[in-house]
PDB file of C-alpha atoms and ligand atoms in Angstrom:
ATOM      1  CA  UNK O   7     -78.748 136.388  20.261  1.00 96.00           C
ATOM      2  CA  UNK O   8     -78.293 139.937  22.201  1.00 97.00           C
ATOM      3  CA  UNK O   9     -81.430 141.982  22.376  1.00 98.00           C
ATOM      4  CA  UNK O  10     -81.307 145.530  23.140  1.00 97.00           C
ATOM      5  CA  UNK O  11     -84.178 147.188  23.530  1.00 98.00           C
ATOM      6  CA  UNK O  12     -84.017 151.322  23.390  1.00 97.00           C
ATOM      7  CA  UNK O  13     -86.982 154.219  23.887  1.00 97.00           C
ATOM      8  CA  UNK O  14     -87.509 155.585  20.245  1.00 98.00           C
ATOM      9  CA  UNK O  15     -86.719 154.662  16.935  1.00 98.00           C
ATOM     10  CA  UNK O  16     -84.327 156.900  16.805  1.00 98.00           C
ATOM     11  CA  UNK O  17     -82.047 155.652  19.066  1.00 98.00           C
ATOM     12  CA  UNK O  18     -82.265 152.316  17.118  1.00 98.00           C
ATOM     13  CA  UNK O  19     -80.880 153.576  14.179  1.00 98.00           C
ATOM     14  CA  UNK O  20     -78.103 155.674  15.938  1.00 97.00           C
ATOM     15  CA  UNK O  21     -76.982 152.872  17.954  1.00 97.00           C
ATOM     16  CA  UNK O  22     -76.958 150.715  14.310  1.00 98.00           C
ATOM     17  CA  UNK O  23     -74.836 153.397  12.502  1.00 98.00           C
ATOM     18  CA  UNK O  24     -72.440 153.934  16.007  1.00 97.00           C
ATOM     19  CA  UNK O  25     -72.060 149.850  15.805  1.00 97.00           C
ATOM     20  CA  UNK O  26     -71.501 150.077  11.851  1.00 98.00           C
ATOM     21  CA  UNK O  27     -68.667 153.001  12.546  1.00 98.00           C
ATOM     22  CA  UNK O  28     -66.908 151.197  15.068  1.00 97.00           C
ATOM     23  CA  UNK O  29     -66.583 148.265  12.427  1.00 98.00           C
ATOM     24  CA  UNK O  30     -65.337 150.500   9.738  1.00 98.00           C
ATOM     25  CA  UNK O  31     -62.697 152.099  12.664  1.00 97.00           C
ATOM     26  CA  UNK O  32     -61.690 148.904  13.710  1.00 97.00           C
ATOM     27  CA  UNK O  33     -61.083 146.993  10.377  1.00 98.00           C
ATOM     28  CA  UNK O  34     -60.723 149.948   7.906  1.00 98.00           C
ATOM     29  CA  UNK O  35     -60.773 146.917   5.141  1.00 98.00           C
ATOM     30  CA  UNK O  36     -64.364 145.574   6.232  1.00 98.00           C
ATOM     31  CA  UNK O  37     -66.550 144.005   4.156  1.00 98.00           C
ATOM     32  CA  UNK O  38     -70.190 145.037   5.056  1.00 98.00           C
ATOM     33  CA  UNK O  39     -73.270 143.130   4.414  1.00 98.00           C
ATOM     34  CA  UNK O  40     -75.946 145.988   3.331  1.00 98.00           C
ATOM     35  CA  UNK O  41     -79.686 146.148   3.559  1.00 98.00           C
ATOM     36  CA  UNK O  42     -82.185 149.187   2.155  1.00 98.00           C
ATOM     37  CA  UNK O  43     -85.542 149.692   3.535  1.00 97.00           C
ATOM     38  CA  UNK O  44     -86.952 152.815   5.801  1.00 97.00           C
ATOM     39  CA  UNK O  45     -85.606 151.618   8.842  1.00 98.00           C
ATOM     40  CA  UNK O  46     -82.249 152.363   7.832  1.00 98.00           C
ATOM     41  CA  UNK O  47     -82.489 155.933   6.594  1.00 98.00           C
ATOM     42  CA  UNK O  48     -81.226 157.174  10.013  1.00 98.00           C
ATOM     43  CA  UNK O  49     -78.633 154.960   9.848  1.00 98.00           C
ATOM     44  CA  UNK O  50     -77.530 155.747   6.544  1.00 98.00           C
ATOM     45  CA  UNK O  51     -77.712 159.128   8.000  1.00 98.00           C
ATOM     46  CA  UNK O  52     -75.403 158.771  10.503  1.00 98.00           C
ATOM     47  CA  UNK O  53     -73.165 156.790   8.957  1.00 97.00           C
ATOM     48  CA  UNK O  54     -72.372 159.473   6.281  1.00 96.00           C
ATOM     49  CA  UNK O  55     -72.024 162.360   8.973  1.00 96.00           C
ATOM     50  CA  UNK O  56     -69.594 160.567  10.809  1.00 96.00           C
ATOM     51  CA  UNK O  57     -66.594 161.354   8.136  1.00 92.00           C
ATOM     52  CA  UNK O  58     -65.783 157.848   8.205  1.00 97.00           C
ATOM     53  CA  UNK O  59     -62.635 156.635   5.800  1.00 98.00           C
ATOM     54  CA  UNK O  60     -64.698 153.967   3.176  1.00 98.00           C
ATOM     55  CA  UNK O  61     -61.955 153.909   1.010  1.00 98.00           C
ATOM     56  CA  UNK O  62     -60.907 150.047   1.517  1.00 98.00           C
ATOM     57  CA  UNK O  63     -64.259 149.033   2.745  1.00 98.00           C
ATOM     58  CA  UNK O  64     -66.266 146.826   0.104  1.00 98.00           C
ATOM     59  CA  UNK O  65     -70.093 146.438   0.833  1.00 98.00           C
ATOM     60  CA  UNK O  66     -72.514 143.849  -0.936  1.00 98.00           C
ATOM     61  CA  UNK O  67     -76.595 144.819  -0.580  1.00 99.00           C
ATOM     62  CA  UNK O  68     -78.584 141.968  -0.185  1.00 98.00           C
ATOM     63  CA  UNK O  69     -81.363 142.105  -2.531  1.00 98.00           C
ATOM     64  CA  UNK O  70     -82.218 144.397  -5.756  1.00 98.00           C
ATOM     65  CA  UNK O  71     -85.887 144.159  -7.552  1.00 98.00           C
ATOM     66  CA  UNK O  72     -85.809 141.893 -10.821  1.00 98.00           C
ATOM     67  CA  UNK O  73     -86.480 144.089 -13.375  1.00 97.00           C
ATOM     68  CA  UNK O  74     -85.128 147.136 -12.602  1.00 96.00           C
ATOM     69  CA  UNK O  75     -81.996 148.673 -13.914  1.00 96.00           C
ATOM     70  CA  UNK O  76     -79.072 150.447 -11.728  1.00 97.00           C
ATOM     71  CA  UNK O  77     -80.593 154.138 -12.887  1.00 97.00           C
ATOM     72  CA  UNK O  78     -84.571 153.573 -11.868  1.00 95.00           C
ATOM     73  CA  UNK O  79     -85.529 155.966  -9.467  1.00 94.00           C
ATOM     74  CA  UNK O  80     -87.059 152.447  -7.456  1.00 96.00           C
ATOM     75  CA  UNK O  81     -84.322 150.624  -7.776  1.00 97.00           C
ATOM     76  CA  UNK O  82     -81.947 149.992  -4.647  1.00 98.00           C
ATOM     77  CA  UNK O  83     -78.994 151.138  -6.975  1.00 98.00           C
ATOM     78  CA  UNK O  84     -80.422 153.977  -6.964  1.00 98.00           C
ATOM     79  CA  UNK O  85     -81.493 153.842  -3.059  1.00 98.00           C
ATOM     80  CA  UNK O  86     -77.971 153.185  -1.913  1.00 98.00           C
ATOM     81  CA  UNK O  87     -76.622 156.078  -3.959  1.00 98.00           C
ATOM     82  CA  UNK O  88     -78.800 158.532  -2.752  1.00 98.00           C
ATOM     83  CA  UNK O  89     -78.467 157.248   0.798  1.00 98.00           C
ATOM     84  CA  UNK O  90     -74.597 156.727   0.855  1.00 98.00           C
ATOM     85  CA  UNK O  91     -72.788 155.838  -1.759  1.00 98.00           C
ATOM     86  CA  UNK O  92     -72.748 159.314  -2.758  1.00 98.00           C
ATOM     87  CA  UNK O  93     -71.740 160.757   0.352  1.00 98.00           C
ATOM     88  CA  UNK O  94     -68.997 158.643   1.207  1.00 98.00           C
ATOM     89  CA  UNK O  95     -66.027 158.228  -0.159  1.00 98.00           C
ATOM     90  CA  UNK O  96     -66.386 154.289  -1.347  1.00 98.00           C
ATOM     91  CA  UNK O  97     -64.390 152.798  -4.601  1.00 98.00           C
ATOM     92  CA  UNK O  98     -67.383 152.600  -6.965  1.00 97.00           C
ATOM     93  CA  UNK O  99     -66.127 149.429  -7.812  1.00 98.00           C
ATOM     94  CA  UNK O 100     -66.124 148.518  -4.108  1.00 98.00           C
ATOM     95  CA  UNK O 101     -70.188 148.629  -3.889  1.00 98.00           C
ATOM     96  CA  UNK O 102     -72.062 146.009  -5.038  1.00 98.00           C
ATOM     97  CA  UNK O 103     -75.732 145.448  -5.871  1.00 98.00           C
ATOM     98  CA  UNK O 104     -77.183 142.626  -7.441  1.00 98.00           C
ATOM     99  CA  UNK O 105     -77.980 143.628 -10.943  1.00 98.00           C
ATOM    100  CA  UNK O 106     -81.814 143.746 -11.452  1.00 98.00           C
ATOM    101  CA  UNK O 107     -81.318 143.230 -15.313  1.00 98.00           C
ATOM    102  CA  UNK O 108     -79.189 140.394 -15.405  1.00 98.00           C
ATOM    103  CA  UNK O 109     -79.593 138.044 -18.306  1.00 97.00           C
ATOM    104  CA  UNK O 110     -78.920 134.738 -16.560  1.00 98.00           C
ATOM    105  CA  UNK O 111     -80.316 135.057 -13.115  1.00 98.00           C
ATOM    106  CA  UNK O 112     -78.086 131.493 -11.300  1.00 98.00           C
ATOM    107  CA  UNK O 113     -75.157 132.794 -13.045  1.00 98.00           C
ATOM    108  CA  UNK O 114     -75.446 136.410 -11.848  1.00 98.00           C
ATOM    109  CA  UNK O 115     -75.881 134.643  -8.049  1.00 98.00           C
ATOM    110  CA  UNK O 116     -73.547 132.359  -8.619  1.00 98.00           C
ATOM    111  CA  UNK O 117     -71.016 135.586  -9.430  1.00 98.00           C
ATOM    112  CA  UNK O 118     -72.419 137.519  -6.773  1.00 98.00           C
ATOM    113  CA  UNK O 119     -71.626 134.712  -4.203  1.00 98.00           C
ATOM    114  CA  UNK O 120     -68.100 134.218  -5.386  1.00 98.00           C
ATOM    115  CA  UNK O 121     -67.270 137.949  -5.075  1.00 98.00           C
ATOM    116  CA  UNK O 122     -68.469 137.898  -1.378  1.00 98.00           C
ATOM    117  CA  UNK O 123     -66.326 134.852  -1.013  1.00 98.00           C
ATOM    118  CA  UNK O 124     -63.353 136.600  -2.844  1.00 98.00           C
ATOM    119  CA  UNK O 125     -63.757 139.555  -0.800  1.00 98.00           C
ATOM    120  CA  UNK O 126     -63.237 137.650   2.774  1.00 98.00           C
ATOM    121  CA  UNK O 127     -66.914 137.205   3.308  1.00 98.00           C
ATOM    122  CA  UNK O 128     -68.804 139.652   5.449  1.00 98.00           C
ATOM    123  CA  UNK O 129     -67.498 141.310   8.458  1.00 98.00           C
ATOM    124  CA  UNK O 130     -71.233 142.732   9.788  1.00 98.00           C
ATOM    125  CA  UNK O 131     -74.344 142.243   8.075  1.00 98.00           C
ATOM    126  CA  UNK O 132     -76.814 144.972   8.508  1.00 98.00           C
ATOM    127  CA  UNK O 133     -80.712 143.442   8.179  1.00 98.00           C
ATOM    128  CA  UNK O 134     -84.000 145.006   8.613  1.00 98.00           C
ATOM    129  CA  UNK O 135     -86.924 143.159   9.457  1.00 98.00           C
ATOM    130  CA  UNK O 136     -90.043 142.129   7.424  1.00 97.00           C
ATOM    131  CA  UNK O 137     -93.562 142.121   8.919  1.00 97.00           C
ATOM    132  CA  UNK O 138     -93.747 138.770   7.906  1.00 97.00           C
ATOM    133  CA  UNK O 139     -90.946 137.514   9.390  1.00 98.00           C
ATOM    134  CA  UNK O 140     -88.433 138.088   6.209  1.00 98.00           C
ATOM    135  CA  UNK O 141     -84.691 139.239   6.167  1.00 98.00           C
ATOM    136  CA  UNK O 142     -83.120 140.081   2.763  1.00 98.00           C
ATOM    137  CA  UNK O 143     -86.315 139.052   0.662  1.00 98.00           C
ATOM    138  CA  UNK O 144     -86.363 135.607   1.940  1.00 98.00           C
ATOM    139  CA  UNK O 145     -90.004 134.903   2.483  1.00 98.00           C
ATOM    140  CA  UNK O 146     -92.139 132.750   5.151  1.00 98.00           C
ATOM    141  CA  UNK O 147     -91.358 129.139   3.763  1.00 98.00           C
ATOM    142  CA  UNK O 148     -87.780 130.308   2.626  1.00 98.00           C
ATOM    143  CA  UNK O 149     -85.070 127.595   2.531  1.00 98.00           C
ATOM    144  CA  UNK O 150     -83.488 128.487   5.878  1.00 98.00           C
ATOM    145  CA  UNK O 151     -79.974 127.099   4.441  1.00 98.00           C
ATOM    146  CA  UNK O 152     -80.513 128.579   0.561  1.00 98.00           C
ATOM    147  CA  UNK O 153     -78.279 130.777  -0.907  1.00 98.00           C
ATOM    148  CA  UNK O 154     -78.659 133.787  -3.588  1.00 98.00           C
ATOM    149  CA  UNK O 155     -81.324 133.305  -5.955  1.00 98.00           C
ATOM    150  CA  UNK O 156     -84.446 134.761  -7.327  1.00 98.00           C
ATOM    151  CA  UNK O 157     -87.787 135.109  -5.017  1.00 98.00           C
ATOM    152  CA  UNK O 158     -91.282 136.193  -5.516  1.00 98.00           C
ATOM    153  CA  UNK O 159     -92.763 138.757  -2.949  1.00 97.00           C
ATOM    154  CA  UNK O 160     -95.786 138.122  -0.765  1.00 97.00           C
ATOM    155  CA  UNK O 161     -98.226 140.129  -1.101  1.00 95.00           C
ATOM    156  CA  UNK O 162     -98.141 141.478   2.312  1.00 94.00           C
ATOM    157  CA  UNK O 163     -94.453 142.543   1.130  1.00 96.00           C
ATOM    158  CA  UNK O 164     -95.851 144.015  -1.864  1.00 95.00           C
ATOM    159  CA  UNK O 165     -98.319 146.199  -0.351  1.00 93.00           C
ATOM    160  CA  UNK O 166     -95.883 147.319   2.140  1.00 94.00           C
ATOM    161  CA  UNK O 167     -92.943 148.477  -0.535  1.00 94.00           C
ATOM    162  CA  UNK O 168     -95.675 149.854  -2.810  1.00 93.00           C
ATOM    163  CA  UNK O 169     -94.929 153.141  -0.966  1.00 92.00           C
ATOM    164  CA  UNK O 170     -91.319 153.614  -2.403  1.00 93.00           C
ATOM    165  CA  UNK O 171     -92.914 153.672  -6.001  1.00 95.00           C
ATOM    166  CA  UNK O 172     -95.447 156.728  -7.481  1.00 92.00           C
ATOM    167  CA  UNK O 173     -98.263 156.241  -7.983  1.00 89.00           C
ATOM    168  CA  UNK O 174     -99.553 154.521 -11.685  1.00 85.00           C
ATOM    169  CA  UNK O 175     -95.894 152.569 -11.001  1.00 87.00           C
ATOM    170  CA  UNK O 176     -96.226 148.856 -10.471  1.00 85.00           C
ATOM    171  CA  UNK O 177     -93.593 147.330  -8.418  1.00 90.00           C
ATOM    172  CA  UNK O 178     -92.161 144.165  -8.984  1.00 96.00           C
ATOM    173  CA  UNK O 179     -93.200 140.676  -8.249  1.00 97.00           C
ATOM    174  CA  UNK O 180     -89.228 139.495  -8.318  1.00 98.00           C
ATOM    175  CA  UNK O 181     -86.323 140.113  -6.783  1.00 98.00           C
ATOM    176  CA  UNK O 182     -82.626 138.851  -6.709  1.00 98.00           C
ATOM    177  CA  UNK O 183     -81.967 138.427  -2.919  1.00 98.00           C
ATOM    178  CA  UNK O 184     -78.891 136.490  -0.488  1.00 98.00           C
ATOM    179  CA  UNK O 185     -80.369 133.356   1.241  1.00 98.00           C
ATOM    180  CA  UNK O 186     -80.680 133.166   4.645  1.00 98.00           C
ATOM    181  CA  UNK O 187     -77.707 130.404   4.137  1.00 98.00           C
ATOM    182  CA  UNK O 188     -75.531 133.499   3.004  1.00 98.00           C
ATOM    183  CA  UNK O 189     -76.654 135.949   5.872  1.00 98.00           C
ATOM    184  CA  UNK O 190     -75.653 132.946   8.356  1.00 98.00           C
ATOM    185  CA  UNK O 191     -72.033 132.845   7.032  1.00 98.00           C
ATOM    186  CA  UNK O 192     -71.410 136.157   7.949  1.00 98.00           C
ATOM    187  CA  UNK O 193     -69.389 136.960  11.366  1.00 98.00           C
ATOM    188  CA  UNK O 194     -71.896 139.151  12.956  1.00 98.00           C
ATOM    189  CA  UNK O 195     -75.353 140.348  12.185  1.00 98.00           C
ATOM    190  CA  UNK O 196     -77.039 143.133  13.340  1.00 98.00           C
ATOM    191  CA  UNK O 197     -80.818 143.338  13.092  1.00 98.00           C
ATOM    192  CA  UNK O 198     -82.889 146.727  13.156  1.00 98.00           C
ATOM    193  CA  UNK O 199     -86.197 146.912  13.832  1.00 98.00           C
ATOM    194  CA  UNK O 200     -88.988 149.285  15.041  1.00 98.00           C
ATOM    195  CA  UNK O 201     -92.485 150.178  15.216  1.00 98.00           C
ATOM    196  CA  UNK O 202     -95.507 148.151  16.587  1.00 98.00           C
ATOM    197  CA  UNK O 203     -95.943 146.882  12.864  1.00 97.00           C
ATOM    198  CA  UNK O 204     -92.772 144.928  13.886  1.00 98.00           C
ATOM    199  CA  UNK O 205     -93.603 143.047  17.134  1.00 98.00           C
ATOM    200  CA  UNK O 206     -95.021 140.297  16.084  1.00 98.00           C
ATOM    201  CA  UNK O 207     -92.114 139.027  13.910  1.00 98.00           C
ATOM    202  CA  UNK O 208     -89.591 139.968  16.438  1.00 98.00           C
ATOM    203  CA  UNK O 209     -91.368 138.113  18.643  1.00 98.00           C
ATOM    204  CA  UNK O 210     -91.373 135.314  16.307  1.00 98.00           C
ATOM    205  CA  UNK O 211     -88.004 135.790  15.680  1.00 98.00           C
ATOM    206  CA  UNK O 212     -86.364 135.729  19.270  1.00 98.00           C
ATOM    207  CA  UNK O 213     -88.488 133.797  20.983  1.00 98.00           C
ATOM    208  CA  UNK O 214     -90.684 131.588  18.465  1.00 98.00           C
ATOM    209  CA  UNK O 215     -89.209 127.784  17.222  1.00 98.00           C
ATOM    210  CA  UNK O 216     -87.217 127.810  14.193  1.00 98.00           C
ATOM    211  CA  UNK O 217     -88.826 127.658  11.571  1.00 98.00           C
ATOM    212  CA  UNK O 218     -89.170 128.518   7.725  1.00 98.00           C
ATOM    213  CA  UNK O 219     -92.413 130.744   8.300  1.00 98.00           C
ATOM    214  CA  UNK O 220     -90.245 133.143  10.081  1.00 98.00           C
ATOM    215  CA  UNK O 221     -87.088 133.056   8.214  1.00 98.00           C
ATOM    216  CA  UNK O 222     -85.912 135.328  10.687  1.00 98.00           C
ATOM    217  CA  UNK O 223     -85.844 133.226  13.397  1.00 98.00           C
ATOM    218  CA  UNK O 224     -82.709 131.280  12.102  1.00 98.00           C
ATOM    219  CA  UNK O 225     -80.755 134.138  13.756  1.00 98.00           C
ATOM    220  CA  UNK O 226     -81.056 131.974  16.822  1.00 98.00           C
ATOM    221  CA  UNK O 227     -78.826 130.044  15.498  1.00 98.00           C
ATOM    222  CA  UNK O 228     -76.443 132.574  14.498  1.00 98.00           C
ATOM    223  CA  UNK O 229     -72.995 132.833  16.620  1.00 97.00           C
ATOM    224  CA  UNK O 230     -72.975 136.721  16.556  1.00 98.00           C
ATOM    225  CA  UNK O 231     -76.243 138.276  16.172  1.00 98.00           C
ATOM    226  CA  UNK O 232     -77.413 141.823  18.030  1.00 98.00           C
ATOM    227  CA  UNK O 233     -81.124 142.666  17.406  1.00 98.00           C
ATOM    228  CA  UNK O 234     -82.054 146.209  18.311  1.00 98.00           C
ATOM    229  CA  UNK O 235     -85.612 147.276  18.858  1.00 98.00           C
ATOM    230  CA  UNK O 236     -87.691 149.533  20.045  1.00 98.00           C
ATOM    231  CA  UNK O 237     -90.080 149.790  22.945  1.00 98.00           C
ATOM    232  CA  UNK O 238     -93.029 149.396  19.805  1.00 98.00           C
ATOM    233  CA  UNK O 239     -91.263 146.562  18.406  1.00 98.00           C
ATOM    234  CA  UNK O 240     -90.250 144.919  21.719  1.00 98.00           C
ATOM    235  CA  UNK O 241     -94.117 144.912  22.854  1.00 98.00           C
ATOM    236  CA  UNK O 242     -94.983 141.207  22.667  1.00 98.00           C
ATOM    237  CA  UNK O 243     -91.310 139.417  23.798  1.00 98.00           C
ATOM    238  CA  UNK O 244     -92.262 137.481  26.810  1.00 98.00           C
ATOM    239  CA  UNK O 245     -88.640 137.840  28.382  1.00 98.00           C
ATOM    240  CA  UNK O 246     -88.752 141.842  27.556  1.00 98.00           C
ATOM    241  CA  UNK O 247     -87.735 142.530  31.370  1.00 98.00           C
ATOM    242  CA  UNK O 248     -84.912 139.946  30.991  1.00 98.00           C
ATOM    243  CA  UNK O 249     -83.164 141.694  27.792  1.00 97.00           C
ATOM    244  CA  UNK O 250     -83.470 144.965  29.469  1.00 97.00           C
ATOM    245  CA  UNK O 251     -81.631 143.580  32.430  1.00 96.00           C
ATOM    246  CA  UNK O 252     -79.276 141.883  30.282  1.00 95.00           C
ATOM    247  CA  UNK O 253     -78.481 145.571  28.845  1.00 94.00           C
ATOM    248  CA  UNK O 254     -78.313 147.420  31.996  1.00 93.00           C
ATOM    249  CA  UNK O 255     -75.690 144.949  33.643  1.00 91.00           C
ATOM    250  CA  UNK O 256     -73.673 144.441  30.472  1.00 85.00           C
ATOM    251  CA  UNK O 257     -70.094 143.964  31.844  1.00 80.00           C
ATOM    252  CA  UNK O 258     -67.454 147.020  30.892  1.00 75.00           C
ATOM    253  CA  UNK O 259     -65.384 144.650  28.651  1.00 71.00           C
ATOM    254  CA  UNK O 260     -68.183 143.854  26.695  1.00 70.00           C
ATOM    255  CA  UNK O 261     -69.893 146.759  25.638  1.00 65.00           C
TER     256      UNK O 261
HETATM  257  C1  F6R C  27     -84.249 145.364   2.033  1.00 54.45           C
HETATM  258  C2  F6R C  27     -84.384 144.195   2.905  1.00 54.45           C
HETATM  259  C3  F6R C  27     -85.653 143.957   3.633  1.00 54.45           C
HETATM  260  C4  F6R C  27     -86.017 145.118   4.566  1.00 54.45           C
HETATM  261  C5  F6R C  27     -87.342 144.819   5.284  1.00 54.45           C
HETATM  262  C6  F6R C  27     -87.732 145.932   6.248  1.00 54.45           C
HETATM  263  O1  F6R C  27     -82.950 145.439   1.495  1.00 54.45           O
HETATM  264  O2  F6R C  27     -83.466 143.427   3.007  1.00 54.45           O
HETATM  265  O3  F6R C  27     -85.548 142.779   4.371  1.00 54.45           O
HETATM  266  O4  F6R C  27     -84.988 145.286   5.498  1.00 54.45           O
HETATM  267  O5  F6R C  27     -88.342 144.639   4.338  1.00 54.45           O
HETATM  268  O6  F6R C  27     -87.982 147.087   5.524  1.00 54.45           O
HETATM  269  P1  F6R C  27     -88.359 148.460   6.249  1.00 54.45           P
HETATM  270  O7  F6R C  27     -87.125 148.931   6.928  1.00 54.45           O
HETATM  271  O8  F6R C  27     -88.757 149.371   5.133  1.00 54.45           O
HETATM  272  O9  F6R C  27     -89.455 148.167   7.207  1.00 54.45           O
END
C-alpha cells in the first residue's frame, strides 16, 4: 500500500483526478471503478476540466441507495450526472449505476457483476473513505471476500449522509453496494481521504490488523493500492514520517 500524504484537501483531490486522467490517457478504453461522496467533488471537478476523450471508457459506481430511482434528486444517478456524466462526453450506455429500484435485488447484483466481468473488470477503482472504516457501503463486520449485494447503513453512516438530503427527507436504511471481494479484483485502487473526521479509520486502515470492523483495511492486502490523505487525515499513522519519506525519495521511473 503507497501512502501519500499532501498539505490540503485540495491537493488530494487534484492529485486523484491527475491519477484518474493519466488512466483515461493511457488506456483510452478503461474501465473505471466509481465512487460518490464529498470527497470527490474536486475530483469530479477536475476530471471534467481536463477535456479528457470518455468516449470508450465504461465506468461502474459502486453503490446506489435502495429505494431510490435514477431521477431522485438523492440518488447517486442523479449525483454522477450532475458531477460528470453530464460534462463529459461518456456513451450513456457506458455508465453504470446500480439500479436503486430493482425488483430482484441478487439478480440485479448478479447482472451488475457480470457486466464488470464482461467489460474486462476494472482498470482503477476510485474509493472514498467511511468514518467507520467503510469503502463502497461495506460496513464494520462486512464479509471482507463478499461480493455485490444489499447492506443496511450504520447509523453513524446515516447521520453522516443525512446532509445530502433536505430537510423533512428521510434517507434510506438500504443500499445496493460492490463487496469488498469486488473492489479487491480490481488492478489498482486509489483511496481518497481527508479531514480529521478521517484519521482514525485511515489509521485503522494502514496500519491496524485486518479485520472486518475496518473493512478498509483489506487494502493491505491489495497488489496495487495508493491512499492519498491529508495532513488532517494522516494525524494518527504512527509511520507518518516514513510515508512522507517514502514520497520525497520516490525514484523517477516510478512516479
Ligand atoms: C460512496 C461511497 C462511500 C463514500 C464514503 C466517504 O459512493 O462509496 O464509501 O466514499 O462514505 O464519503 P465522503 O466523501 O462524503 O466522506
Amino acid at each position: 500500500m503507497e501512502v501519500i500524504i499532501l498539505n490540503t484537501p485540495k491537493e488530494v483531490e487534484q492529485m486523484g483526478g491527475q491519477l484518474l486522467a493519466q488512466q483515461i490517457q493511457k488506456k483510452p478504453a478503461s474501465v473505471l471503478g466509481l465512487a460518490t461522496g464529498a470527497t470527490m467533488h474536486g475530483v469530479y471537478a477536475y476530471l471534467s476540466e481536463q477535456h479528457l476523450d470518455f468516449a470508450r471508457i465504461k465506468t461502474f459506481n459502486l453503490d446506489e441507495y435502495y429505494g431510490l430511482g435514477p431521477q431522485h434528486r438523492c440518488s447517486y444517478h442523479t449525483y454522477m450526472r450532475h458531477h460528470l456524466f453530464e460534462k463529459v462526453n461518456i456513451q450513456p450506455e457506458n455508465a453504470h449505476v446500480p439500479d436503486g429500484l430493482t425488483p430482484d435485488v441478487e439478480a440485479h447484483c448478479r447482472e451488475y457483476e457480470n457486466a464488470i466481468e464482461q467489460a474486462g473488470g476494472i482498470d482503477l477503482q476510485l474509493l472514498g473513505l467511511g468514518e467507520d472504516g467503510h469503502i463502497g457501503f461495506n460496513e464494520p463486520s462486512s464479509s471482507l471476500s463478499a461480493g455485490m449485494r444489499i447492506k443496511t447503513l450504520t447509523p453513524m453512516t446515516r447521520r453522516t449522509n443525512q446532509r445530502d438530503f433536505p430537510p423533512g427527507e428521510t434517507m434510506p436504511m438500504h443500499v445496493l453496494t460492490l463487496g469488498v471481494g469486488n473492489i479487491m479484483a480490481a488492478r489498482r485502487c486509489l483511496l481518497l481521504a481527508h479531514g480529521a473526521k478521517k484519521a482514525p479509520a485511515v489509521q485503522a486502515m494502514v496500519e491496524g490488523p485486518i479485520t472486518a470492523m475496518c473493512p478498509a483495511s483489506a487494502l493491505q492486502q491489495h497488489r496495487s493500492t495508493t491512499v492519498i490523505v491529508d495532513e488532517a487525515a494522516a494525524a494518527f499513522l504512527q509511520l507518518a514520517d516514513y510515508f512522507r519519506c517514502v514520497y520525497k525519495h520516490k525514484p523517477e521511473w516510478q512516479k
